[in-house]
């Protein structure tokens, strides 16, 4: 098989109502999140099936067990299940024991659902404590997708970096965990959903332009690269945003040698992950 010029990984964070349950959100906020499992997930899976695309789903344990029809449909579509906390916890606020417990419980539930241990983890809110990724590696995960020190080249995570305003920075050692970098501009949420300090509700064409220019740059200048998008069913699943997803897929299809792949398979093909 010839090497693809560029790989595109479509990734979906299936948060649903997991964090709303943990925070005790109001019925309206919970319903905003419930749009994901009710409408967004089936819509997205239909498009992916039509296009013959396999993708990666970061699924909190609560979403996994609360929406079993979604879980079954994701698995039936040949997609990858990866970990994303249980109640979409903020790992920067958890003790080490709490973090260990959430990682183990979510890993085991995903393994039971999928019939194989998950390879991937993405921190909810992309929020980590300094030692969290060492615990992720210890829990047996092969890759993380929460950091930003790169774009299209996965890299090895360092553990134990020490930063001091007196003594400067001492870098830790690389472990086995691979990082698949993320970035806000390549995430649907900051563009489209209101939040602290931003109105959200971006014009879809503006987001499509950012995503396709990232794609084109990588295709021209970063052969062998891996472009990763982060999306949320309750966000991208809205009709005018599904158009962005469809057009982005069409833009990728219009370039020679672009393949779509699940993150685990993209990393296996690069010799960065073994099972
Ligand atoms: Zn999330």
Coordinates of C-alpha atoms and ligand atoms in Angstrom, one line a residue:
X1 CA 0.0 0.0 0.0
X2 CA 1.4 3.4 -0.9
X3 CA 1.8 5.9 1.9
X4 CA -0.9 8.6 2.1
X5 CA 0.4 12.1 1.4
X6 CA -1.8 13.3 4.3
X7 CA -4.0 11.7 6.9
X8 CA -7.1 13.4 8.3
X9 CA -8.5 12.2 11.7
X10 CA -12.0 13.3 12.5
X11 CA -12.4 13.1 16.2
X12 CA -15.6 13.5 18.2
X13 CA -15.9 14.2 21.9
X14 CA -19.2 12.6 22.9
X15 CA -19.6 14.7 26.1
X16 CA -23.5 14.6 26.0
X17 CA -24.8 15.4 29.5
X18 CA -21.9 13.9 31.5
X19 CA -20.5 17.2 32.7
X20 CA -24.0 18.8 33.2
X21 CA -24.9 15.9 35.5
X22 CA -21.7 16.4 37.5
X23 CA -22.4 20.1 37.8
X24 CA -26.1 19.8 38.4
X25 CA -27.0 21.9 35.4
X26 CA -30.5 23.2 34.7
X27 CA -33.0 21.4 32.4
X28 CA -32.3 23.8 29.6
X29 CA -28.5 23.4 29.8
X30 CA -28.9 19.6 30.0
X31 CA -31.2 19.7 26.9
X32 CA -28.6 21.7 25.0
X33 CA -26.2 18.8 25.7
X34 CA -28.8 16.2 25.0
X35 CA -29.0 17.4 21.4
X36 CA -25.7 15.6 20.9
X37 CA -26.9 12.0 21.6
X38 CA -30.4 12.6 20.2
X39 CA -29.7 14.4 16.9
X40 CA -26.0 15.0 16.4
X41 CA -24.6 11.5 16.8
X42 CA -27.0 9.8 14.3
X43 CA -26.5 12.7 11.8
X44 CA -22.7 12.5 12.0
X45 CA -22.6 8.7 11.8
X46 CA -24.8 8.9 8.6
X47 CA -22.4 11.2 6.9
X48 CA -19.4 9.1 7.9
X49 CA -21.1 5.9 6.7
X50 CA -22.0 7.5 3.4
X51 CA -18.4 8.7 3.0
X52 CA -16.8 5.4 4.1
X53 CA -14.9 7.2 6.9
X54 CA -13.8 5.7 10.2
X55 CA -13.2 8.1 13.0
X56 CA -12.3 8.4 16.7
X57 CA -14.8 9.0 19.5
X58 CA -13.7 10.1 22.9
X59 CA -16.6 8.9 25.1
X60 CA -17.0 9.7 28.8
X61 CA -18.1 6.6 30.8
X62 CA -21.4 8.3 31.6
X63 CA -22.2 8.8 27.9
X64 CA -21.1 5.3 27.1
X65 CA -23.7 3.7 29.5
X66 CA -26.4 6.4 29.3
X67 CA -26.8 6.3 25.6
X68 CA -26.2 2.6 24.6
X69 CA -27.8 3.1 21.2
X70 CA -25.1 5.7 20.4
X71 CA -22.4 3.4 21.6
X72 CA -23.7 0.5 19.5
X73 CA -24.0 2.7 16.4
X74 CA -20.5 4.1 16.9
X75 CA -19.1 0.6 17.2
X76 CA -21.2 -0.7 14.3
X77 CA -19.7 2.0 12.1
X78 CA -16.2 0.8 12.7
X79 CA -15.2 3.8 14.8
X80 CA -12.7 3.9 17.6
X81 CA -13.7 4.3 21.2
X82 CA -11.3 6.3 23.4
X83 CA -11.4 7.6 27.0
X84 CA -12.7 11.0 28.1
X85 CA -13.2 10.7 31.8
X86 CA -16.4 9.4 33.4
X87 CA -18.4 12.6 34.2
X88 CA -16.1 14.7 32.0
X89 CA -14.0 15.5 35.1
X90 CA -11.5 18.4 35.1
X91 CA -8.3 16.4 35.8
X92 CA -6.5 19.5 37.0
X93 CA -8.9 19.4 40.0
X94 CA -8.6 15.7 40.8
X95 CA -6.3 14.1 43.4
X96 CA -3.9 11.5 42.0
X97 CA -6.0 8.7 43.5
X98 CA -9.2 10.2 42.0
X99 CA -7.5 10.5 38.6
X100 CA -6.3 6.9 38.7
X101 CA -9.8 5.7 39.6
X102 CA -11.5 7.6 36.8
X103 CA -8.9 6.5 34.2
X104 CA -9.2 2.8 35.3
X105 CA -13.0 2.8 35.4
X106 CA -13.4 4.5 32.0
X107 CA -10.7 2.3 30.4
X108 CA -12.4 -0.9 31.7
X109 CA -15.9 0.2 30.6
X110 CA -14.7 1.1 27.1
X111 CA -12.8 -2.2 26.9
X112 CA -16.0 -4.1 27.8
X113 CA -18.0 -2.2 25.3
X114 CA -15.5 -2.5 22.4
X115 CA -14.1 -5.9 23.2
X116 CA -10.5 -4.4 23.4
X117 CA -8.8 -2.0 25.6
X118 CA -8.9 1.6 24.4
X119 CA -5.6 3.1 23.1
X120 CA -6.5 6.7 23.4
X121 CA -7.3 9.3 26.1
X122 CA -8.3 13.0 25.7
X123 CA -8.6 15.1 28.8
X124 CA -12.0 16.7 29.2
X125 CA -11.6 20.5 28.7
X126 CA -8.0 19.6 27.7
X127 CA -7.3 20.2 31.4
X128 CA -4.5 18.4 33.0
X129 CA -2.5 18.4 36.3
X130 CA 1.3 18.2 35.9
X131 CA 1.3 14.5 36.7
X132 CA -1.9 13.4 34.9
X133 CA -0.3 12.1 31.7
X134 CA 2.1 9.9 33.7
X135 CA -1.0 8.3 35.2
X136 CA -2.5 8.0 31.7
X137 CA 0.6 6.2 30.5
X138 CA 0.6 4.0 33.7
X139 CA -3.1 3.1 33.0
X140 CA -1.9 1.5 29.7
X141 CA -3.0 4.1 27.2
X142 CA -0.9 4.4 24.1
X143 CA -1.7 8.0 23.1
X144 CA -3.1 11.2 24.5
X145 CA -4.8 14.0 22.5
X146 CA -4.9 17.1 24.8
X147 CA -1.6 19.1 24.2
X148 CA -0.7 21.8 21.7
X149 CA 3.1 21.7 21.2
X150 CA 2.7 20.6 17.6
X151 CA 0.1 20.3 14.9
X152 CA 0.5 17.6 12.3
X153 CA 3.4 15.5 13.8
X154 CA 2.5 13.3 16.8
X155 CA 5.3 13.4 19.4
X156 CA 6.3 11.7 22.6
X157 CA 5.0 13.1 25.9
X158 CA 7.6 14.2 28.5
X159 CA 7.0 13.5 32.1
X160 CA 8.4 15.5 35.0
X161 CA 9.2 18.9 33.4
X162 CA 10.2 21.3 36.2
X163 CA 9.7 25.0 35.8
X164 CA 11.1 27.5 38.3
X165 CA 11.3 31.3 38.1
X166 CA 14.6 30.9 40.0
X167 CA 16.3 28.0 38.3
X168 CA 14.6 28.0 34.9
X169 CA 13.2 24.9 33.2
X170 CA 14.5 21.3 33.5
X171 CA 12.9 19.0 30.9
X172 CA 11.6 15.7 32.0
X173 CA 12.1 12.4 30.1
X174 CA 10.0 11.1 27.3
X175 CA 7.9 8.1 28.1
X176 CA 6.0 5.8 25.8
X177 CA 2.8 7.9 25.5
X178 CA 2.3 9.5 22.1
X179 CA 0.7 13.0 21.8
X180 CA -1.7 13.8 19.0
X181 CA -1.8 17.5 19.3
X182 CA -5.0 19.6 19.3
X183 CA -5.7 23.3 19.0
X184 CA -8.7 25.6 19.6
X185 CA -9.0 26.7 16.0
X186 CA -9.4 23.1 15.0
X187 CA -12.1 22.5 17.5
X188 CA -15.7 23.3 16.7
X189 CA -16.7 24.4 20.2
X190 CA -14.8 27.7 20.7
X191 CA -16.1 28.9 17.3
X192 CA -19.7 28.0 17.6
X193 CA -20.7 27.8 21.3
X194 CA -20.9 30.8 23.6
X195 CA -18.5 30.7 26.6
X196 CA -16.6 32.9 29.0
X197 CA -15.3 35.8 27.1
X198 CA -16.7 34.9 23.7
X199 CA -20.0 35.1 21.9
X200 CA -19.6 31.9 19.9
X201 CA -22.1 31.4 17.0
X202 CA -19.4 31.9 14.3
X203 CA -20.4 32.1 10.6
X204 CA -19.9 28.5 9.3
X205 CA -17.9 29.7 6.2
X206 CA -15.3 31.3 8.5
X207 CA -14.7 28.0 10.3
X208 CA -14.6 26.1 7.0
X209 CA -12.0 28.5 5.7
X210 CA -9.7 27.9 8.8
X211 CA -10.1 24.2 8.6
X212 CA -9.5 23.9 4.9
X213 CA -6.5 26.2 5.0
X214 CA -4.9 24.0 7.7
X215 CA -5.6 21.1 5.4
X216 CA -4.1 22.7 2.3
X217 CA -1.0 23.9 4.2
X218 CA -0.4 20.5 5.6
X219 CA -0.9 18.8 2.2
X220 CA 1.6 21.1 0.5
X221 CA 4.2 21.5 3.2
X222 CA 3.9 18.5 5.6
X223 CA 3.9 15.3 3.7
X224 CA 3.0 12.3 5.8
X225 CA 1.3 14.6 8.4
X226 CA -1.8 14.0 10.4
X227 CA -4.5 16.7 10.6
X228 CA -6.8 16.3 13.6
X229 CA -10.1 18.0 14.0
X230 CA -12.0 18.0 17.4
X231 CA -15.8 18.1 17.2
X232 CA -18.7 17.7 19.5
X233 CA -22.0 16.1 18.4
X234 CA -24.1 18.8 20.2
X235 CA -22.2 21.5 18.3
X236 CA -21.2 20.3 14.8
X237 CA -24.5 18.3 14.7
X238 CA -26.5 21.6 14.1
X239 CA -27.6 21.7 10.5
X240 CA -25.6 24.7 9.3
X241 CA -22.5 23.2 10.9
X242 CA -23.0 19.8 9.4
X243 CA -22.5 21.6 6.1
X244 CA -19.0 22.6 7.3
X245 CA -18.2 19.0 8.1
X246 CA -19.5 17.8 4.7
X247 CA -17.6 20.5 2.8
X248 CA -14.4 19.9 4.8
X249 CA -14.6 16.2 3.8
X250 CA -15.2 17.2 0.2
X251 CA -12.1 19.5 0.3
X252 CA -10.0 16.7 1.6
X253 CA -11.3 14.3 -1.0
X254 CA -10.4 16.9 -3.7
X255 CA -6.6 16.6 -2.8
X256 CA -4.6 13.7 -4.1
X257 CA -3.4 11.1 -1.5
X258 CA -5.5 12.2 1.5
X259 CA -6.9 9.4 3.6
X260 CA -9.2 9.5 6.6
X261 CA -8.3 7.3 9.6
X262 CA -9.0 6.6 13.2
X263 CA -6.3 7.9 15.4
X264 CA -5.2 4.4 16.6
X265 CA -4.8 3.2 13.0
X266 CA -3.0 6.4 11.9
X267 CA -0.5 6.0 14.8
X268 CA -0.1 2.2 14.1
X269 CA 0.7 3.0 10.4
X270 CA 3.5 5.4 11.6
X271 CA 4.9 2.8 14.0
X272 CA 3.9 4.9 17.0
X273 CA 1.4 2.5 18.5
X274 CA 1.4 -1.2 18.9
X275 CA -1.2 -3.5 20.3
Ligands
LIG1 ZN1 -15.3 16.9 26.2

